[in-house]
JSON list of C-alpha atoms in Angstrom, two decimals:
[
{"chain": "A", "resi": 770, "resn": "VAL", "atom": "CA", "xyz": [5.60, -37.45, 105.07]},
{"chain": "A", "resi": 771, "resn": "GLU", "atom": "CA", "xyz": [5.28, -37.23, 101.28]},
{"chain": "A", "resi": 772, "resn": "LEU", "atom": "CA", "xyz": [4.20, -34.19, 99.30]},
{"chain": "A", "resi": 773, "resn": "THR", "atom": "CA", "xyz": [4.57, -32.49, 96.08]},
{"chain": "A", "resi": 774, "resn": "GLY", "atom": "CA", "xyz": [6.99, -29.59, 95.88]},
{"chain": "A", "resi": 775, "resn": "ALA", "atom": "CA", "xyz": [5.03, -26.59, 94.55]},
{"chain": "A", "resi": 776, "resn": "GLN", "atom": "CA", "xyz": [8.14, -24.99, 92.93]},
{"chain": "A", "resi": 777, "resn": "GLN", "atom": "CA", "xyz": [10.21, -28.22, 91.82]},
{"chain": "A", "resi": 778, "resn": "GLY", "atom": "CA", "xyz": [7.12, -30.11, 90.60]},
{"chain": "A", "resi": 779, "resn": "HIS", "atom": "CA", "xyz": [8.40, -33.35, 92.16]},
{"chain": "A", "resi": 780, "resn": "SER", "atom": "CA", "xyz": [7.28, -35.57, 95.04]},
{"chain": "A", "resi": 781, "resn": "GLY", "atom": "CA", "xyz": [9.28, -35.68, 98.13]},
{"chain": "A", "resi": 782, "resn": "ILE", "atom": "CA", "xyz": [9.61, -37.10, 101.56]},
{"chain": "A", "resi": 783, "resn": "PHE", "atom": "CA", "xyz": [10.67, -35.50, 104.71]},
{"chain": "A", "resi": 784, "resn": "TYR", "atom": "CA", "xyz": [12.69, -38.07, 106.74]},
{"chain": "A", "resi": 785, "resn": "PHE", "atom": "CA", "xyz": [12.47, -37.10, 110.44]},
{"chain": "A", "resi": 786, "resn": "ALA", "atom": "CA", "xyz": [12.47, -40.49, 111.98]},
{"chain": "A", "resi": 787, "resn": "PRO", "atom": "CA", "xyz": [15.31, -41.14, 114.60]},
{"chain": "A", "resi": 788, "resn": "PRO", "atom": "CA", "xyz": [17.99, -43.65, 114.13]},
{"chain": "A", "resi": 789, "resn": "PRO", "atom": "CA", "xyz": [18.17, -46.60, 116.57]},
{"chain": "A", "resi": 790, "resn": "GLY", "atom": "CA", "xyz": [19.26, -45.89, 120.17]},
{"chain": "A", "resi": 791, "resn": "GLN", "atom": "CA", "xyz": [22.47, -47.70, 119.99]},
{"chain": "A", "resi": 792, "resn": "GLY", "atom": "CA", "xyz": [25.16, -48.60, 117.62]},
{"chain": "A", "resi": 793, "resn": "THR", "atom": "CA", "xyz": [27.11, -46.50, 115.02]},
{"chain": "A", "resi": 794, "resn": "ILE", "atom": "CA", "xyz": [24.91, -47.35, 111.72]},
{"chain": "A", "resi": 795, "resn": "GLU", "atom": "CA", "xyz": [21.52, -46.17, 110.76]},
{"chain": "A", "resi": 796, "resn": "PRO", "atom": "CA", "xyz": [19.70, -49.35, 109.05]},
{"chain": "A", "resi": 797, "resn": "ARG", "atom": "CA", "xyz": [16.20, -47.78, 109.03]},
{"chain": "A", "resi": 798, "resn": "LEU", "atom": "CA", "xyz": [16.83, -45.14, 106.50]},
{"chain": "A", "resi": 799, "resn": "LYS", "atom": "CA", "xyz": [18.63, -47.57, 104.27]},
{"chain": "A", "resi": 800, "resn": "ARG", "atom": "CA", "xyz": [15.46, -49.89, 104.48]},
{"chain": "A", "resi": 801, "resn": "VAL", "atom": "CA", "xyz": [13.11, -47.01, 103.52]},
{"chain": "A", "resi": 802, "resn": "LEU", "atom": "CA", "xyz": [15.33, -45.89, 100.55]},
{"chain": "A", "resi": 803, "resn": "GLU", "atom": "CA", "xyz": [15.35, -49.54, 99.28]},
{"chain": "A", "resi": 804, "resn": "ALA", "atom": "CA", "xyz": [11.58, -49.67, 99.45]},
{"chain": "A", "resi": 805, "resn": "LEU", "atom": "CA", "xyz": [11.06, -46.36, 97.53]},
{"chain": "A", "resi": 806, "resn": "ASP", "atom": "CA", "xyz": [11.76, -47.89, 94.19]},
{"chain": "A", "resi": 807, "resn": "GLY", "atom": "CA", "xyz": [12.33, -44.67, 92.57]},
{"chain": "A", "resi": 808, "resn": "ARG", "atom": "CA", "xyz": [9.67, -42.65, 94.36]},
{"chain": "A", "resi": 809, "resn": "PRO", "atom": "CA", "xyz": [9.90, -39.94, 95.53]},
{"chain": "A", "resi": 810, "resn": "ARG", "atom": "CA", "xyz": [12.32, -37.78, 93.54]},
{"chain": "A", "resi": 811, "resn": "ARG", "atom": "CA", "xyz": [13.53, -35.81, 96.51]},
{"chain": "A", "resi": 812, "resn": "VAL", "atom": "CA", "xyz": [14.47, -36.69, 100.24]},
{"chain": "A", "resi": 813, "resn": "VAL", "atom": "CA", "xyz": [14.84, -33.95, 102.79]},
{"chain": "A", "resi": 814, "resn": "TYR", "atom": "CA", "xyz": [16.90, -35.63, 105.73]},
{"chain": "A", "resi": 815, "resn": "VAL", "atom": "CA", "xyz": [17.04, -34.13, 109.16]},
{"chain": "A", "resi": 816, "resn": "SER", "atom": "CA", "xyz": [20.53, -34.79, 110.74]},
{"chain": "A", "resi": 817, "resn": "THR", "atom": "CA", "xyz": [22.26, -33.17, 113.58]},
{"chain": "A", "resi": 818, "resn": "THR", "atom": "CA", "xyz": [25.09, -30.58, 113.95]},
{"chain": "A", "resi": 819, "resn": "GLY", "atom": "CA", "xyz": [26.61, -33.31, 116.22]},
{"chain": "A", "resi": 820, "resn": "VAL", "atom": "CA", "xyz": [28.45, -34.71, 113.14]},
{"chain": "A", "resi": 821, "resn": "TYR", "atom": "CA", "xyz": [30.98, -31.92, 113.47]},
{"chain": "A", "resi": 822, "resn": "GLY", "atom": "CA", "xyz": [32.16, -33.25, 116.87]},
{"chain": "A", "resi": 823, "resn": "ASP", "atom": "CA", "xyz": [33.89, -31.13, 119.41]},
{"chain": "A", "resi": 824, "resn": "CYS", "atom": "CA", "xyz": [35.11, -27.89, 117.66]},
{"chain": "A", "resi": 825, "resn": "GLY", "atom": "CA", "xyz": [36.53, -26.24, 120.94]},
{"chain": "A", "resi": 826, "resn": "GLY", "atom": "CA", "xyz": [34.04, -23.44, 120.60]},
{"chain": "A", "resi": 827, "resn": "ALA", "atom": "CA", "xyz": [35.06, -22.46, 117.10]},
{"chain": "A", "resi": 828, "resn": "TRP", "atom": "CA", "xyz": [32.67, -21.02, 114.41]},
{"chain": "A", "resi": 829, "resn": "VAL", "atom": "CA", "xyz": [31.41, -23.85, 112.18]},
{"chain": "A", "resi": 830, "resn": "ASP", "atom": "CA", "xyz": [29.99, -23.65, 108.79]},
{"chain": "A", "resi": 831, "resn": "GLU", "atom": "CA", "xyz": [29.11, -26.28, 106.12]},
{"chain": "A", "resi": 832, "resn": "HIS", "atom": "CA", "xyz": [32.53, -26.33, 104.86]},
{"chain": "A", "resi": 833, "resn": "ARG", "atom": "CA", "xyz": [33.92, -27.79, 107.94]},
{"chain": "A", "resi": 834, "resn": "PRO", "atom": "CA", "xyz": [34.55, -31.64, 107.62]},
{"chain": "A", "resi": 835, "resn": "PRO", "atom": "CA", "xyz": [32.46, -33.83, 109.86]},
{"chain": "A", "resi": 836, "resn": "ALA", "atom": "CA", "xyz": [34.23, -35.51, 112.72]},
{"chain": "A", "resi": 837, "resn": "PRO", "atom": "CA", "xyz": [31.62, -37.35, 114.72]},
{"chain": "A", "resi": 838, "resn": "THR", "atom": "CA", "xyz": [32.90, -39.09, 117.91]},
{"chain": "A", "resi": 839, "resn": "VAL", "atom": "CA", "xyz": [29.74, -40.13, 119.96]},
{"chain": "A", "resi": 840, "resn": "ASP", "atom": "CA", "xyz": [27.46, -42.96, 118.69]},
{"chain": "A", "resi": 841, "resn": "ARG", "atom": "CA", "xyz": [24.47, -40.70, 118.27]},
{"chain": "A", "resi": 842, "resn": "ALA", "atom": "CA", "xyz": [26.38, -38.40, 115.86]},
{"chain": "A", "resi": 843, "resn": "LEU", "atom": "CA", "xyz": [27.98, -41.50, 114.14]},
{"chain": "A", "resi": 844, "resn": "ARG", "atom": "CA", "xyz": [24.50, -42.81, 113.41]},
{"chain": "A", "resi": 845, "resn": "ARG", "atom": "CA", "xyz": [23.43, -39.71, 111.89]},
{"chain": "A", "resi": 846, "resn": "PHE", "atom": "CA", "xyz": [26.59, -39.18, 109.75]},
{"chain": "A", "resi": 847, "resn": "ASP", "atom": "CA", "xyz": [25.94, -42.93, 108.50]},
{"chain": "A", "resi": 848, "resn": "ALA", "atom": "CA", "xyz": [22.66, -42.04, 107.43]},
{"chain": "A", "resi": 849, "resn": "GLU", "atom": "CA", "xyz": [23.82, -38.89, 105.46]},
{"chain": "A", "resi": 850, "resn": "GLN", "atom": "CA", "xyz": [26.31, -41.09, 103.74]},
{"chain": "A", "resi": 851, "resn": "GLY", "atom": "CA", "xyz": [23.80, -43.57, 102.77]},
{"chain": "A", "resi": 852, "resn": "LEU", "atom": "CA", "xyz": [21.43, -41.03, 101.43]},
{"chain": "A", "resi": 853, "resn": "LEU", "atom": "CA", "xyz": [24.12, -39.67, 99.35]},
{"chain": "A", "resi": 854, "resn": "ARG", "atom": "CA", "xyz": [24.91, -42.93, 97.94]},
{"chain": "A", "resi": 855, "resn": "TRP", "atom": "CA", "xyz": [21.31, -43.56, 97.08]},
{"chain": "A", "resi": 856, "resn": "ARG", "atom": "CA", "xyz": [21.28, -40.34, 95.22]},
{"chain": "A", "resi": 857, "resn": "ALA", "atom": "CA", "xyz": [24.52, -41.11, 93.32]},
{"chain": "A", "resi": 858, "resn": "LYS", "atom": "CA", "xyz": [23.18, -44.30, 91.87]},
{"chain": "A", "resi": 859, "resn": "GLU", "atom": "CA", "xyz": [20.68, -42.29, 89.85]},
{"chain": "A", "resi": 860, "resn": "PRO", "atom": "CA", "xyz": [21.55, -38.67, 89.92]},
{"chain": "A", "resi": 861, "resn": "ALA", "atom": "CA", "xyz": [19.24, -37.77, 87.04]},
{"chain": "A", "resi": 862, "resn": "THR", "atom": "CA", "xyz": [16.08, -38.94, 89.07]},
{"chain": "A", "resi": 863, "resn": "ARG", "atom": "CA", "xyz": [17.00, -38.71, 92.66]},
{"chain": "A", "resi": 864, "resn": "GLU", "atom": "CA", "xyz": [17.70, -35.71, 94.70]},
{"chain": "A", "resi": 865, "resn": "ALA", "atom": "CA", "xyz": [18.83, -35.29, 98.39]},
{"chain": "A", "resi": 866, "resn": "VAL", "atom": "CA", "xyz": [19.14, -32.38, 100.80]},
{"chain": "A", "resi": 867, "resn": "ILE", "atom": "CA", "xyz": [20.55, -32.74, 104.22]},
{"chain": "A", "resi": 868, "resn": "LEU", "atom": "CA", "xyz": [19.70, -30.38, 107.07]},
{"chain": "A", "resi": 869, "resn": "ARG", "atom": "CA", "xyz": [22.21, -30.58, 110.21]},
{"chain": "A", "resi": 870, "resn": "VAL", "atom": "CA", "xyz": [19.97, -29.17, 112.74]},
{"chain": "A", "resi": 871, "resn": "ALA", "atom": "CA", "xyz": [20.84, -27.68, 116.14]},
{"chain": "A", "resi": 872, "resn": "GLY", "atom": "CA", "xyz": [19.10, -28.30, 119.32]},
{"chain": "A", "resi": 873, "resn": "ILE", "atom": "CA", "xyz": [15.40, -28.04, 119.09]},
{"chain": "A", "resi": 874, "resn": "TYR", "atom": "CA", "xyz": [13.26, -26.10, 121.38]},
{"chain": "A", "resi": 875, "resn": "GLY", "atom": "CA", "xyz": [9.58, -25.25, 121.51]},
{"chain": "A", "resi": 876, "resn": "PRO", "atom": "CA", "xyz": [6.49, -26.56, 123.05]},
{"chain": "A", "resi": 877, "resn": "ASP", "atom": "CA", "xyz": [7.33, -29.86, 124.67]},
{"chain": "A", "resi": 878, "resn": "LYS", "atom": "CA", "xyz": [10.93, -29.45, 123.73]},
{"chain": "A", "resi": 879, "resn": "LEU", "atom": "CA", "xyz": [12.07, -27.54, 126.87]},
{"chain": "A", "resi": 880, "resn": "PRO", "atom": "CA", "xyz": [14.09, -28.87, 129.96]},
{"chain": "A", "resi": 881, "resn": "LEU", "atom": "CA", "xyz": [11.16, -28.21, 132.25]},
{"chain": "A", "resi": 882, "resn": "ALA", "atom": "CA", "xyz": [11.22, -31.64, 133.82]},
{"chain": "A", "resi": 883, "resn": "ARG", "atom": "CA", "xyz": [14.86, -31.47, 134.46]},
{"chain": "A", "resi": 884, "resn": "LEU", "atom": "CA", "xyz": [14.45, -27.93, 136.19]},
{"chain": "A", "resi": 885, "resn": "SER", "atom": "CA", "xyz": [11.49, -29.35, 138.11]},
{"chain": "A", "resi": 886, "resn": "LYS", "atom": "CA", "xyz": [13.52, -31.92, 139.59]},
{"chain": "A", "resi": 887, "resn": "GLN", "atom": "CA", "xyz": [16.42, -29.71, 140.20]},
{"chain": "A", "resi": 888, "resn": "VAL", "atom": "CA", "xyz": [18.99, -31.77, 138.17]},
{"chain": "A", "resi": 889, "resn": "PRO", "atom": "CA", "xyz": [22.27, -29.85, 138.46]},
{"chain": "A", "resi": 890, "resn": "MET", "atom": "CA", "xyz": [23.95, -28.16, 135.69]},
{"chain": "A", "resi": 891, "resn": "VAL", "atom": "CA", "xyz": [27.57, -26.87, 135.24]},
{"chain": "A", "resi": 892, "resn": "SER", "atom": "CA", "xyz": [28.54, -23.41, 135.76]},
{"chain": "A", "resi": 893, "resn": "GLU", "atom": "CA", "xyz": [28.67, -20.81, 132.95]},
{"chain": "A", "resi": 894, "resn": "GLN", "atom": "CA", "xyz": [32.54, -21.05, 133.03]},
{"chain": "A", "resi": 895, "resn": "ASP", "atom": "CA", "xyz": [32.33, -24.87, 132.43]},
{"chain": "A", "resi": 896, "resn": "ALA", "atom": "CA", "xyz": [29.44, -24.90, 130.10]},
{"chain": "A", "resi": 897, "resn": "PRO", "atom": "CA", "xyz": [30.09, -25.26, 126.34]},
{"chain": "A", "resi": 898, "resn": "TRP", "atom": "CA", "xyz": [28.77, -23.25, 123.55]},
{"chain": "A", "resi": 899, "resn": "THR", "atom": "CA", "xyz": [25.39, -24.79, 122.11]},
{"chain": "A", "resi": 900, "resn": "ASN", "atom": "CA", "xyz": [23.09, -23.84, 119.27]},
{"chain": "A", "resi": 901, "resn": "ARG", "atom": "CA", "xyz": [19.40, -23.85, 119.05]},
{"chain": "A", "resi": 902, "resn": "ILE", "atom": "CA", "xyz": [16.50, -23.75, 116.52]},
{"chain": "A", "resi": 903, "resn": "HIS", "atom": "CA", "xyz": [12.70, -23.15, 117.38]},
{"chain": "A", "resi": 904, "resn": "ILE", "atom": "CA", "xyz": [10.62, -26.10, 116.02]},
{"chain": "A", "resi": 905, "resn": "ASP", "atom": "CA", "xyz": [8.36, -23.66, 113.92]},
{"chain": "A", "resi": 906, "resn": "ASP", "atom": "CA", "xyz": [11.49, -22.17, 112.36]},
{"chain": "A", "resi": 907, "resn": "LEU", "atom": "CA", "xyz": [12.76, -25.80, 111.64]},
{"chain": "A", "resi": 908, "resn": "VAL", "atom": "CA", "xyz": [9.33, -26.56, 109.85]},
{"chain": "A", "resi": 909, "resn": "ARG", "atom": "CA", "xyz": [9.86, -23.46, 107.77]},
{"chain": "A", "resi": 910, "resn": "VAL", "atom": "CA", "xyz": [13.43, -24.31, 106.72]},
{"chain": "A", "resi": 911, "resn": "SER", "atom": "CA", "xyz": [12.42, -27.97, 106.14]},
{"chain": "A", "resi": 912, "resn": "GLU", "atom": "CA", "xyz": [9.75, -26.81, 103.64]},
{"chain": "A", "resi": 913, "resn": "ALA", "atom": "CA", "xyz": [12.10, -24.43, 102.02]},
{"chain": "A", "resi": 914, "resn": "ALA", "atom": "CA", "xyz": [14.59, -27.11, 101.65]},
{"chain": "A", "resi": 915, "resn": "MET", "atom": "CA", "xyz": [11.96, -29.31, 99.82]},
{"chain": "A", "resi": 916, "resn": "ASP", "atom": "CA", "xyz": [10.93, -26.49, 97.42]},
{"chain": "A", "resi": 917, "resn": "ARG", "atom": "CA", "xyz": [14.30, -24.91, 96.64]},
{"chain": "A", "resi": 918, "resn": "GLY", "atom": "CA", "xyz": [17.23, -26.51, 98.30]},
{"chain": "A", "resi": 919, "resn": "GLU", "atom": "CA", "xyz": [20.09, -27.28, 96.19]},
{"chain": "A", "resi": 920, "resn": "ASP", "atom": "CA", "xyz": [20.14, -30.88, 95.35]},
{"chain": "A", "resi": 921, "resn": "GLY", "atom": "CA", "xyz": [23.06, -32.71, 97.07]},
{"chain": "A", "resi": 922, "resn": "GLU", "atom": "CA", "xyz": [23.71, -29.81, 99.42]},
{"chain": "A", "resi": 923, "resn": "THR", "atom": "CA", "xyz": [24.09, -29.67, 103.30]},
{"chain": "A", "resi": 924, "resn": "TYR", "atom": "CA", "xyz": [22.69, -26.85, 105.35]},
{"chain": "A", "resi": 925, "resn": "ASN", "atom": "CA", "xyz": [23.20, -26.07, 109.02]},
{"chain": "A", "resi": 926, "resn": "VAL", "atom": "CA", "xyz": [20.05, -25.01, 110.69]},
{"chain": "A", "resi": 927, "resn": "SER", "atom": "CA", "xyz": [20.22, -22.77, 113.60]},
{"chain": "A", "resi": 928, "resn": "ASP", "atom": "CA", "xyz": [18.83, -19.48, 114.82]},
{"chain": "A", "resi": 929, "resn": "GLY", "atom": "CA", "xyz": [22.30, -17.85, 114.39]},
{"chain": "A", "resi": 930, "resn": "LYS", "atom": "CA", "xyz": [22.64, -16.95, 118.07]},
{"chain": "A", "resi": 931, "resn": "PRO", "atom": "CA", "xyz": [24.93, -19.52, 119.84]},
{"chain": "A", "resi": 932, "resn": "GLY", "atom": "CA", "xyz": [24.71, -19.45, 123.55]},
{"chain": "A", "resi": 933, "resn": "ASN", "atom": "CA", "xyz": [25.96, -21.01, 126.77]},
{"chain": "A", "resi": 934, "resn": "MET", "atom": "CA", "xyz": [24.26, -24.04, 127.91]},
{"chain": "A", "resi": 935, "resn": "ARG", "atom": "CA", "xyz": [24.11, -22.88, 131.44]},
{"chain": "A", "resi": 936, "resn": "ASP", "atom": "CA", "xyz": [22.61, -19.53, 130.26]},
{"chain": "A", "resi": 937, "resn": "TYR", "atom": "CA", "xyz": [19.87, -21.42, 128.22]},
{"chain": "A", "resi": 938, "resn": "PHE", "atom": "CA", "xyz": [18.80, -23.50, 131.35]},
{"chain": "A", "resi": 939, "resn": "ASP", "atom": "CA", "xyz": [18.71, -20.28, 133.49]},
{"chain": "A", "resi": 940, "resn": "ARG", "atom": "CA", "xyz": [16.50, -18.36, 130.82]},
{"chain": "A", "resi": 941, "resn": "VAL", "atom": "CA", "xyz": [14.09, -21.26, 130.55]},
{"chain": "A", "resi": 942, "resn": "ALA", "atom": "CA", "xyz": [13.89, -21.48, 134.45]},
{"chain": "A", "resi": 943, "resn": "ASP", "atom": "CA", "xyz": [13.29, -17.77, 134.69]},
{"chain": "A", "resi": 944, "resn": "ALA", "atom": "CA", "xyz": [10.66, -17.71, 131.91]},
{"chain": "A", "resi": 945, "resn": "PHE", "atom": "CA", "xyz": [8.65, -20.41, 133.71]},
{"chain": "A", "resi": 946, "resn": "GLY", "atom": "CA", "xyz": [9.09, -19.41, 137.28]},
{"chain": "A", "resi": 947, "resn": "LEU", "atom": "CA", "xyz": [11.19, -22.43, 138.10]},
{"chain": "A", "resi": 948, "resn": "PRO", "atom": "CA", "xyz": [14.39, -22.39, 140.40]},
{"chain": "A", "resi": 949, "resn": "ARG", "atom": "CA", "xyz": [17.41, -22.38, 138.56]},
{"chain": "A", "resi": 950, "resn": "ALA", "atom": "CA", "xyz": [19.46, -25.67, 138.31]},
{"chain": "A", "resi": 951, "resn": "PRO", "atom": "CA", "xyz": [21.92, -26.24, 141.16]},
{"chain": "A", "resi": 952, "resn": "VAL", "atom": "CA", "xyz": [25.42, -25.54, 139.93]},
{"chain": "A", "resi": 953, "resn": "ILE", "atom": "CA", "xyz": [27.88, -28.57, 139.74]},
{"chain": "A", "resi": 954, "resn": "ASP", "atom": "CA", "xyz": [31.49, -28.58, 139.08]},
{"chain": "A", "resi": 955, "resn": "LEU", "atom": "CA", "xyz": [32.59, -30.08, 135.83]},
{"chain": "A", "resi": 956, "resn": "ALA", "atom": "CA", "xyz": [34.89, -32.43, 137.85]},
{"chain": "A", "resi": 957, "resn": "GLU", "atom": "CA", "xyz": [31.76, -33.78, 139.63]},
{"chain": "A", "resi": 958, "resn": "ALA", "atom": "CA", "xyz": [29.56, -34.16, 136.69]},
{"chain": "A", "resi": 959, "resn": "ASP", "atom": "CA", "xyz": [30.70, -37.74, 135.93]},
{"chain": "A", "resi": 960, "resn": "GLY", "atom": "CA", "xyz": [28.31, -40.11, 137.78]},
{"chain": "A", "resi": 961, "resn": "ARG", "atom": "CA", "xyz": [25.79, -37.28, 138.70]},
{"chain": "A", "resi": 962, "resn": "LEU", "atom": "CA", "xyz": [24.58, -36.38, 135.15]},
{"chain": "A", "resi": 963, "resn": "SER", "atom": "CA", "xyz": [23.27, -38.72, 132.72]},
{"chain": "A", "resi": 964, "resn": "PRO", "atom": "CA", "xyz": [25.66, -40.12, 129.95]},
{"chain": "A", "resi": 965, "resn": "GLY", "atom": "CA", "xyz": [23.56, -38.34, 127.33]},
{"chain": "A", "resi": 966, "resn": "LEU", "atom": "CA", "xyz": [24.08, -34.94, 128.86]},
{"chain": "A", "resi": 967, "resn": "LEU", "atom": "CA", "xyz": [27.75, -35.56, 129.52]},
{"chain": "A", "resi": 968, "resn": "SER", "atom": "CA", "xyz": [28.20, -36.24, 125.88]},
{"chain": "A", "resi": 969, "resn": "TYR", "atom": "CA", "xyz": [26.69, -32.91, 125.10]},
{"chain": "A", "resi": 970, "resn": "LEU", "atom": "CA", "xyz": [28.80, -31.15, 127.60]},
{"chain": "A", "resi": 971, "resn": "GLY", "atom": "CA", "xyz": [31.92, -32.60, 125.80]},
{"chain": "A", "resi": 972, "resn": "GLU", "atom": "CA", "xyz": [31.24, -30.66, 122.68]},
{"chain": "A", "resi": 973, "resn": "SER", "atom": "CA", "xyz": [31.40, -27.02, 122.00]},
{"chain": "A", "resi": 974, "resn": "ARG", "atom": "CA", "xyz": [30.79, -25.20, 118.60]},
{"chain": "A", "resi": 975, "resn": "ARG", "atom": "CA", "xyz": [29.20, -22.06, 117.37]},
{"chain": "A", "resi": 976, "resn": "LEU", "atom": "CA", "xyz": [27.15, -22.40, 114.06]},
{"chain": "A", "resi": 977, "resn": "ASP", "atom": "CA", "xyz": [27.66, -19.80, 111.42]}
]
């Protein structure tokens, strides 16, 4: 998506495209940046808070060094680094803003199918801290990043209210009149839950 920043007076691109589904590098963004040929001036890239890795439930702000461990986070971090290298080549004419986004929820972004199928979820005692952002709020933050975000900066994007993954699933089930997910012991999760969900269960952090 290309637009003209009202306050900055420059053209810009929001890069929301996901990286490939496998591997640890992100070649797609690299190809896009190579094809831009100096236009637009600013790129706002949507990354993930997963680049921080498992923080053991600690509070995390933008000063915490990234420590990605799973491939999906490594791909995003590779994209971040590629974007910053692109900016560094011509800092007078290229600008970049990175948004590290928490789990997105909203229409078509809720675990309704999982709840309908009664896929198990670990107990509240075993569930990690997670962070979320409503899709409408993410849109507003993205627009603000384009118009007045500091060039070269990274911003965490979250609603500021970390929660428990079990509690989140239960709240969604209650709101839509669905049965809550069956409880599964964390020791039994391997083999019964998808690798993707298991990777999320292995990380815990609270975004400041």
